[in-house]
PDB file of C-alpha atoms in Angstrom:
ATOM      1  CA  UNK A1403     -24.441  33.408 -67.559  1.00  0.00           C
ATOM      2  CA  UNK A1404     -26.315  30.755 -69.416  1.00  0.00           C
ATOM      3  CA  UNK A1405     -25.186  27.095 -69.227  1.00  0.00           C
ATOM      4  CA  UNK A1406     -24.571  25.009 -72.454  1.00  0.00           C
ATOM      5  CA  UNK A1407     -24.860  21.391 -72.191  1.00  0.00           C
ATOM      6  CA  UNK A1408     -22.066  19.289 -73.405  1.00  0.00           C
ATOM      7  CA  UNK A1409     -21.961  15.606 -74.575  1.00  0.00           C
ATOM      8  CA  UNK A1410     -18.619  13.227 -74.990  1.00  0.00           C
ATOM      9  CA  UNK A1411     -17.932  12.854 -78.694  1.00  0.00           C
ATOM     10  CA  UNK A1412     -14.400  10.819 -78.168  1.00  0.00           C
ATOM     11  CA  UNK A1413     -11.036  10.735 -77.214  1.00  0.00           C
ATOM     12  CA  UNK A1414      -7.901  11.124 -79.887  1.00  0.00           C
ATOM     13  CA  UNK A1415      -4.505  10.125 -78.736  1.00  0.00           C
ATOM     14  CA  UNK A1416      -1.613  12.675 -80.307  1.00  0.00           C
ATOM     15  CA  UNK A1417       0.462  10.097 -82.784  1.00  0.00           C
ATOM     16  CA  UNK A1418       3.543  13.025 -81.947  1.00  0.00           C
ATOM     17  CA  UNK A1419       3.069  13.433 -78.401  1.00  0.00           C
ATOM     18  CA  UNK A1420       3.755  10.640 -76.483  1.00  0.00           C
ATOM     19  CA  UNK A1421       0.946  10.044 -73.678  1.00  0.00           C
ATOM     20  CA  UNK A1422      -1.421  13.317 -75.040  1.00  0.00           C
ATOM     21  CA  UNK A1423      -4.932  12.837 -75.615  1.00  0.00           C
ATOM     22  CA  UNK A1424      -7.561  15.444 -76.630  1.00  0.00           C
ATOM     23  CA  UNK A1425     -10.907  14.341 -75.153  1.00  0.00           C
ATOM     24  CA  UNK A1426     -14.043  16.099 -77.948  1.00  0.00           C
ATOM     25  CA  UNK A1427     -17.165  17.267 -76.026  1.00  0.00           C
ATOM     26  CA  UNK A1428     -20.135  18.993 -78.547  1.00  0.00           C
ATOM     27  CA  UNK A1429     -22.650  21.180 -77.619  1.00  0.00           C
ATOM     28  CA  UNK A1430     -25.808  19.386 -77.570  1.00  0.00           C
ATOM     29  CA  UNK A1431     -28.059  22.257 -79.455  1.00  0.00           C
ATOM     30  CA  UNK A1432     -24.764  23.338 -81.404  1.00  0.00           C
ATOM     31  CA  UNK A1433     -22.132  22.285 -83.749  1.00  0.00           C
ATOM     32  CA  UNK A1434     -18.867  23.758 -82.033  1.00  0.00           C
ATOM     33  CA  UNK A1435     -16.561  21.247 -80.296  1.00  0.00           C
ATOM     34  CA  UNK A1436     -14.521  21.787 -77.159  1.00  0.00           C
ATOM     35  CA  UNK A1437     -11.059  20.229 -76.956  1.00  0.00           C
ATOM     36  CA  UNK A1438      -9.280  19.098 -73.828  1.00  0.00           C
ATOM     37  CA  UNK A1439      -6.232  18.261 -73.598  1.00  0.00           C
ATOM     38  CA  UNK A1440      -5.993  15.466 -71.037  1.00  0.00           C
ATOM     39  CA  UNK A1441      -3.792  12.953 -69.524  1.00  0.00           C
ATOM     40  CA  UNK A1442      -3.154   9.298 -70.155  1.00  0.00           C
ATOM     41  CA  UNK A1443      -4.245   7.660 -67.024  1.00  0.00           C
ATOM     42  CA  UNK A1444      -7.241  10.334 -66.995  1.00  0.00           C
ATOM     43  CA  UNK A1445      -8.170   9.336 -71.349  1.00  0.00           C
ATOM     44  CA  UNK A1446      -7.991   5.442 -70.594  1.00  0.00           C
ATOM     45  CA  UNK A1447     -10.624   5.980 -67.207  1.00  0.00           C
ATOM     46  CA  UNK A1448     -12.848   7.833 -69.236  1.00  0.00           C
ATOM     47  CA  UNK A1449     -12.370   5.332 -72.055  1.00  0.00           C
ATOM     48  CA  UNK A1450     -13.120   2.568 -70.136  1.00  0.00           C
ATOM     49  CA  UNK A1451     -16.255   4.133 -69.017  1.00  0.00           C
ATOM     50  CA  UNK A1452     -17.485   4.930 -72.424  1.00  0.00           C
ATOM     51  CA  UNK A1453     -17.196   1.516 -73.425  1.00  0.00           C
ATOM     52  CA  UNK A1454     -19.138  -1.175 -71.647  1.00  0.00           C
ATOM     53  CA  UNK A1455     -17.601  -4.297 -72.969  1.00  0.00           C
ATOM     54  CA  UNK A1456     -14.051  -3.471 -71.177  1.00  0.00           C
ATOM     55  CA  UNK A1457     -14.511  -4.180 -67.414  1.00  0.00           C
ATOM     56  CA  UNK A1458     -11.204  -4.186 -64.858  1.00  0.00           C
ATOM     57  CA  UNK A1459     -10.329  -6.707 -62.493  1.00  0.00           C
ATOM     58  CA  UNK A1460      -9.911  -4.139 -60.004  1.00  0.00           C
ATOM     59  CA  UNK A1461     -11.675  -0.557 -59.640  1.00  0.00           C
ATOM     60  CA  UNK A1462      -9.396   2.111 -60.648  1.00  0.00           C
ATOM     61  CA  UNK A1463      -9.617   5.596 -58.904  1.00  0.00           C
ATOM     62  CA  UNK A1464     -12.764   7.093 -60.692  1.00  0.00           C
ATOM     63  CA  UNK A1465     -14.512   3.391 -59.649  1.00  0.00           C
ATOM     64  CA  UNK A1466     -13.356   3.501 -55.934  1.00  0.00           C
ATOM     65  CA  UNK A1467     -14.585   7.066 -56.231  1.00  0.00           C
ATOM     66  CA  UNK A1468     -17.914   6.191 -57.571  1.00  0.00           C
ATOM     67  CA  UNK A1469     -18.115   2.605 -55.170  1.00  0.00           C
ATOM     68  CA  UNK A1470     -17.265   5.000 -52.218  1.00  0.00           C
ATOM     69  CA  UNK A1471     -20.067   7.690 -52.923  1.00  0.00           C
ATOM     70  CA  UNK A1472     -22.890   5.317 -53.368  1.00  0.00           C
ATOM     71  CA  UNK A1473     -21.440   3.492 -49.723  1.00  0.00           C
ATOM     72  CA  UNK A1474     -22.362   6.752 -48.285  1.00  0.00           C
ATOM     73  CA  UNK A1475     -25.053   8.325 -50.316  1.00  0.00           C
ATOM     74  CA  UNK A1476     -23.568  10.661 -52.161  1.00  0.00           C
ATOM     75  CA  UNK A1477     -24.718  11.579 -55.989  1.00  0.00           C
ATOM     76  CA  UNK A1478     -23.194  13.160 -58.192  1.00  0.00           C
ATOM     77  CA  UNK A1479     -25.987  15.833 -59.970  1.00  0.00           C
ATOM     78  CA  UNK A1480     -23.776  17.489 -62.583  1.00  0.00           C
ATOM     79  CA  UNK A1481     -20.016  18.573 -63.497  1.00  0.00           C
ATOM     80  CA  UNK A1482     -19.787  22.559 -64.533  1.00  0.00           C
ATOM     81  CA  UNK A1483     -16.976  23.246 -66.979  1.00  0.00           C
ATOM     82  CA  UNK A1484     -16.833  27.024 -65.503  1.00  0.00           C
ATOM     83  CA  UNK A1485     -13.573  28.794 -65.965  1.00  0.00           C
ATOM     84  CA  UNK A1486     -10.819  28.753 -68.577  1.00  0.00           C
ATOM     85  CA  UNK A1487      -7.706  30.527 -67.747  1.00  0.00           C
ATOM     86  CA  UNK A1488      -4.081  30.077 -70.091  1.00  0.00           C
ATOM     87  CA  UNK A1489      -5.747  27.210 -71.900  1.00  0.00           C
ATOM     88  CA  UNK A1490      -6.575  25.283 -68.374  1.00  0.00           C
ATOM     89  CA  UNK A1491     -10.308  24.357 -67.672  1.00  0.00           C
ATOM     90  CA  UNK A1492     -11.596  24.456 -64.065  1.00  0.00           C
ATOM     91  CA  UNK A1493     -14.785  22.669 -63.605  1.00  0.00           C
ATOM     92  CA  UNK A1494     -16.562  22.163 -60.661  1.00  0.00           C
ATOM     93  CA  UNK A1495     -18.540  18.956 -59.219  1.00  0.00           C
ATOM     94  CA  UNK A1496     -22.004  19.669 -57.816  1.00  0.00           C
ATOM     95  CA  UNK A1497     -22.634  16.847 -55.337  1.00  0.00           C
ATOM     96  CA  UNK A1498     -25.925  16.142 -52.893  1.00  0.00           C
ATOM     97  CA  UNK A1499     -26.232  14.048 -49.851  1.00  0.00           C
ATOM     98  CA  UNK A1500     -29.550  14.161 -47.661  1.00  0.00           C
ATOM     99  CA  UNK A1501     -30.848  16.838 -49.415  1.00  0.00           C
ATOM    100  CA  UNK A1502     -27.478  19.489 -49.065  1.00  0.00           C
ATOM    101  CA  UNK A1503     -25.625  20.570 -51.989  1.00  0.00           C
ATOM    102  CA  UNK A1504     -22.092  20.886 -52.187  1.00  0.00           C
ATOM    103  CA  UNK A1505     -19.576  22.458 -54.763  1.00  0.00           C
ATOM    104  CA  UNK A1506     -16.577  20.512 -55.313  1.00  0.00           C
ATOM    105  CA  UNK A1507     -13.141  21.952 -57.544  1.00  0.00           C
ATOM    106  CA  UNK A1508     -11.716  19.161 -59.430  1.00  0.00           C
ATOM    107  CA  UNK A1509      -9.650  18.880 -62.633  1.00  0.00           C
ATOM    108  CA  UNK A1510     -11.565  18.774 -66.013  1.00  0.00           C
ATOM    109  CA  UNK A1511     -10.743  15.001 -66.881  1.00  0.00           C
ATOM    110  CA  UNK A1512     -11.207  13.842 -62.992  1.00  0.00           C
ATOM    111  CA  UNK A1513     -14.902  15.705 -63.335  1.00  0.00           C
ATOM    112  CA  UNK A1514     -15.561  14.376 -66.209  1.00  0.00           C
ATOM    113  CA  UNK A1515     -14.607  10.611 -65.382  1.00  0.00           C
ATOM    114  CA  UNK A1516     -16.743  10.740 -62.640  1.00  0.00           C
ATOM    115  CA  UNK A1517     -19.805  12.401 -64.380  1.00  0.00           C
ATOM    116  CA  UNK A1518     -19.890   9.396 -66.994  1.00  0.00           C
ATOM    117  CA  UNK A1519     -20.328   7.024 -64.297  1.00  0.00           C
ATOM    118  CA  UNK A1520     -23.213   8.901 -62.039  1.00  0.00           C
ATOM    119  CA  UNK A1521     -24.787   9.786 -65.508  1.00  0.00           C
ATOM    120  CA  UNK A1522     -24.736  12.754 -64.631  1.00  0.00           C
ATOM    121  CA  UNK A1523     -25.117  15.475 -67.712  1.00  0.00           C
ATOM    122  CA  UNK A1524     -21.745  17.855 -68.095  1.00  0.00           C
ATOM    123  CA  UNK A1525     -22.285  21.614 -68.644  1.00  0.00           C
ATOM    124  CA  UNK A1526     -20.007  24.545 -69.666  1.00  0.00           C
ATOM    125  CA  UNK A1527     -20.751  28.590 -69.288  1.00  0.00           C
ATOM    126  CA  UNK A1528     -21.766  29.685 -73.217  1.00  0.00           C
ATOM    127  CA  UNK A1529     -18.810  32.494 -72.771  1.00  0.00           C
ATOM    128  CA  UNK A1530     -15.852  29.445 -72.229  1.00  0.00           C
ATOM    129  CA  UNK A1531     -17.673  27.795 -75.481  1.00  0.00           C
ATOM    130  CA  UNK A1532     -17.660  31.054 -77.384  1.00  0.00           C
ATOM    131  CA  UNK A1533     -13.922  31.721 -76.429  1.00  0.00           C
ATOM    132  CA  UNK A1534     -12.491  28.063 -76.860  1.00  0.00           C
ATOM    133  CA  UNK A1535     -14.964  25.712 -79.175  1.00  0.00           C
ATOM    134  CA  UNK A1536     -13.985  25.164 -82.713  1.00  0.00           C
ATOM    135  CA  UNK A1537     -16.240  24.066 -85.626  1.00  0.00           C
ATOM    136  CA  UNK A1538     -14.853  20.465 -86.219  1.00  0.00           C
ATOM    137  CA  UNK A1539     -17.070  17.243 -87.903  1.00  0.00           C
ATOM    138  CA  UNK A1540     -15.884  14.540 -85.086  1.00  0.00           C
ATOM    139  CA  UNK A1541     -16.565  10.834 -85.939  1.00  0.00           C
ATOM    140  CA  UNK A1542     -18.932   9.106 -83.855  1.00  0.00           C
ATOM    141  CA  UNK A1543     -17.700   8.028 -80.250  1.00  0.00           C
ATOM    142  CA  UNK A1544     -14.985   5.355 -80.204  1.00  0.00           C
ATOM    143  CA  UNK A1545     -14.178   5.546 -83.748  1.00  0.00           C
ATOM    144  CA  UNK A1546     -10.845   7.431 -85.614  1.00  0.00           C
ATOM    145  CA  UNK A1547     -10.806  10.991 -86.576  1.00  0.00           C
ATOM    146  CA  UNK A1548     -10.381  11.851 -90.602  1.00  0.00           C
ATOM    147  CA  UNK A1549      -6.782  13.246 -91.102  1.00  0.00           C
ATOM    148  CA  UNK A1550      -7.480  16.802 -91.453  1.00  0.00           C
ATOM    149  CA  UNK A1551      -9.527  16.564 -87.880  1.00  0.00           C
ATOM    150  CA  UNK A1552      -5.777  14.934 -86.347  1.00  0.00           C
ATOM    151  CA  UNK A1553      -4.044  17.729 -87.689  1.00  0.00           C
ATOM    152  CA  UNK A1554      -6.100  20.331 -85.944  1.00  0.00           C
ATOM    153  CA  UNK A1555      -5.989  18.504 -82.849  1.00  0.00           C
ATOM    154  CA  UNK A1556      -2.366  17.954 -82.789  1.00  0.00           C
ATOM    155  CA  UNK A1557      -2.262  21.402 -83.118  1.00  0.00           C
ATOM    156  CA  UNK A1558      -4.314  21.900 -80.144  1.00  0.00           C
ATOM    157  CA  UNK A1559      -1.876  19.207 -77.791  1.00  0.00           C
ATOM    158  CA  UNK A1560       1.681  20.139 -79.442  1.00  0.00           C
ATOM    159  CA  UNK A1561       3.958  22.480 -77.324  1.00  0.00           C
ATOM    160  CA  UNK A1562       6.144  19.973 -75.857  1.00  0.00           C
ATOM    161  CA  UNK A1563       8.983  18.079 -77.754  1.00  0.00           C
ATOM    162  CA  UNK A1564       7.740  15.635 -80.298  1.00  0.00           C
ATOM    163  CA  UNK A1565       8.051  11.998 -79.427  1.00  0.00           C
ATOM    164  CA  UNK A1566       7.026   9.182 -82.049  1.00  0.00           C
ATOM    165  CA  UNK A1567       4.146   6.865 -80.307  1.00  0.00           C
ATOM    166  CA  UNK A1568       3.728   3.727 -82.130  1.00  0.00           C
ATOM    167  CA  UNK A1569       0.795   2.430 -83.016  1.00  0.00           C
ATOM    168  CA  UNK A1570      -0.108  -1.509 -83.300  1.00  0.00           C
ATOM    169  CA  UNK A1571      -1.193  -2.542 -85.962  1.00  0.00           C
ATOM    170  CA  UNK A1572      -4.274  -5.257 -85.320  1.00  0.00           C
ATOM    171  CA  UNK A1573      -4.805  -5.984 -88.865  1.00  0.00           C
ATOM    172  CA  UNK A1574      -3.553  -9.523 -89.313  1.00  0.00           C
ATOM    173  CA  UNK A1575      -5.347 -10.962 -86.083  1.00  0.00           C
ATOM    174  CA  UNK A1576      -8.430 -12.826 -86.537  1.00  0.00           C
ATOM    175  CA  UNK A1577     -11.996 -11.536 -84.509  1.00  0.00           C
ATOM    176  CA  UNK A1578     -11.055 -14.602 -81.793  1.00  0.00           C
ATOM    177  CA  UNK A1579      -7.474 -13.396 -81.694  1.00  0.00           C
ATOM    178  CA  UNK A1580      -8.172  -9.869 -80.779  1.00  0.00           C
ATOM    179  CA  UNK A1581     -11.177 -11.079 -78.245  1.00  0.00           C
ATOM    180  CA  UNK A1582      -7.788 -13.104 -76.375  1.00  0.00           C
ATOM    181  CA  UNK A1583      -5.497 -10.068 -77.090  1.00  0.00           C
ATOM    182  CA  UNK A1584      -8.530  -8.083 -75.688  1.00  0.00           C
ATOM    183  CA  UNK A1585      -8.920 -10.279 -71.946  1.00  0.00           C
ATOM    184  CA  UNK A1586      -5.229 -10.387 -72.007  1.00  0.00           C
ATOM    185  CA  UNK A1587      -5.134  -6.502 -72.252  1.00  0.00           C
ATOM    186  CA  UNK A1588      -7.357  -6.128 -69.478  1.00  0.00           C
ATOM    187  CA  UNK A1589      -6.272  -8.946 -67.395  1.00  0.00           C
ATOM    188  CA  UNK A1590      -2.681  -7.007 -67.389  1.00  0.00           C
ATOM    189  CA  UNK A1591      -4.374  -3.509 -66.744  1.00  0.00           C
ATOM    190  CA  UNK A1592      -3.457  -2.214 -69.881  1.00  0.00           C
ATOM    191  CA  UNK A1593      -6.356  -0.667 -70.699  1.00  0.00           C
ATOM    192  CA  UNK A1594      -5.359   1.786 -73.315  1.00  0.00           C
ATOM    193  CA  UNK A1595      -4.192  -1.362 -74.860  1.00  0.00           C
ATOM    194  CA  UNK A1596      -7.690  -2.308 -74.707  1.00  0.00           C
ATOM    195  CA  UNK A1597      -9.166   0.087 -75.804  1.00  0.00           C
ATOM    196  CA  UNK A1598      -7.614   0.301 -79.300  1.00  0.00           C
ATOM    197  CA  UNK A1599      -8.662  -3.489 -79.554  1.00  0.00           C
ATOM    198  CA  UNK A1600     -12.208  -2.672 -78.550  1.00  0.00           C
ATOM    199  CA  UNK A1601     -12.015  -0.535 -81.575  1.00  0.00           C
ATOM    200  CA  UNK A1602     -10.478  -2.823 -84.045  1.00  0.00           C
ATOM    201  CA  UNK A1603     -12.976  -5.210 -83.579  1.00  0.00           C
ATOM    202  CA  UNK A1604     -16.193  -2.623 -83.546  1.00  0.00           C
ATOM    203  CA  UNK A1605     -14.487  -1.667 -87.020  1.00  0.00           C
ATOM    204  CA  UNK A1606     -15.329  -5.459 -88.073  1.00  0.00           C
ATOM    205  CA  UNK A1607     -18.572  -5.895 -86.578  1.00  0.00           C
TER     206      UNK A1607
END
């Protein structure tokens, strides 16, 4: 089976399901998109690796994961998105130390966290794109989706009981007020929090 190489387009947080995210990979010779639905914790890690500007005061588990690996010389070569059973993906980390290879199971969004941080490219079997990606014009990383691109994705994350997230609005806060909000976000760990300012003030630069 031939492997189809997959980049991160961005993450969109369900504004009817209270802690869903759908995290957007594209094929990188391709136009279809692969949704997955992922956690919260899972969404703000990979977040916070995507964007450069938000560092924690303390590693979180993909960080002590990566800080651990290089202690001991272990690389991460690539993630393999290779199985997709009732809507679940089941990807697989292929690790190397001293020259031996090993296969690791891991949950899509885990794999994934820890890809972006070795740099290390993220593939999927051309059978699990044919069966699950959708033709969909994403916006550029770290920026919103148009509404019609929400509704299909909210699609994709509904089947539990709808729950009304709230969404701050940044609009009346200066560029020096969000950079405070922003340390003050991050100081407090609230990095989802942080992430949404990040974005607010890329919007304005």
């Amino acid at each position: 089976m031939s492997l189809v190489r997959l980049n991160i387009k961005g993450i969109s947080y369900s504004q009817t399901q209270n802690g869903a995210y759908a995290l957007i990979l594209s094929e990188v010779d391709g136009e279809r998109k692969l949704p997955i639905v992922i956690g919260a914790f899972e969404a703000q890690s990979i977040a916070i690796a995507l964007e450069k500007e938000i560092k924690p005061p303390r590693p979180l588990t993909h960080d002590l994961f990566k800080n651990f690996a290089d202690r001991f010389e272990i690389v991460v070569k690539q993630v393999i998105i290779h199985k997709l059973v009732d809507g679940v993906f089941y990807s697989s980390i292929i690790c190397e130390r001293d020259k031996i290879e090993e296969i690791i199971d891991a949950r899509t969004s885990d794999a994934i966290a820890l890809a972006l941080r070795f740099k290390a490219p993220i593939f999927t079997y051309k059978n699990i794109l044919d069966k699950a990606g959708i033709y969909l014009k994403t916006a550029e990383p770290q920026k919103e989706l148009s509404k019609d691109e929400e509704l299909v994705l909210e699609e994709l994350i509904s089947g539990e009981e709808s729950a009304v997230q709230v969404t701050e609005d940044f609009s009346d806060l200066s560029i020096e007020e969000l950079r405070d909000e922003l340390a003050a976000a991050v100081k407090g760990e609230d990095y989802e929090r942080a992430a949404r300012i990040r974005d607010e003030i890329s919007k304005r630069e």
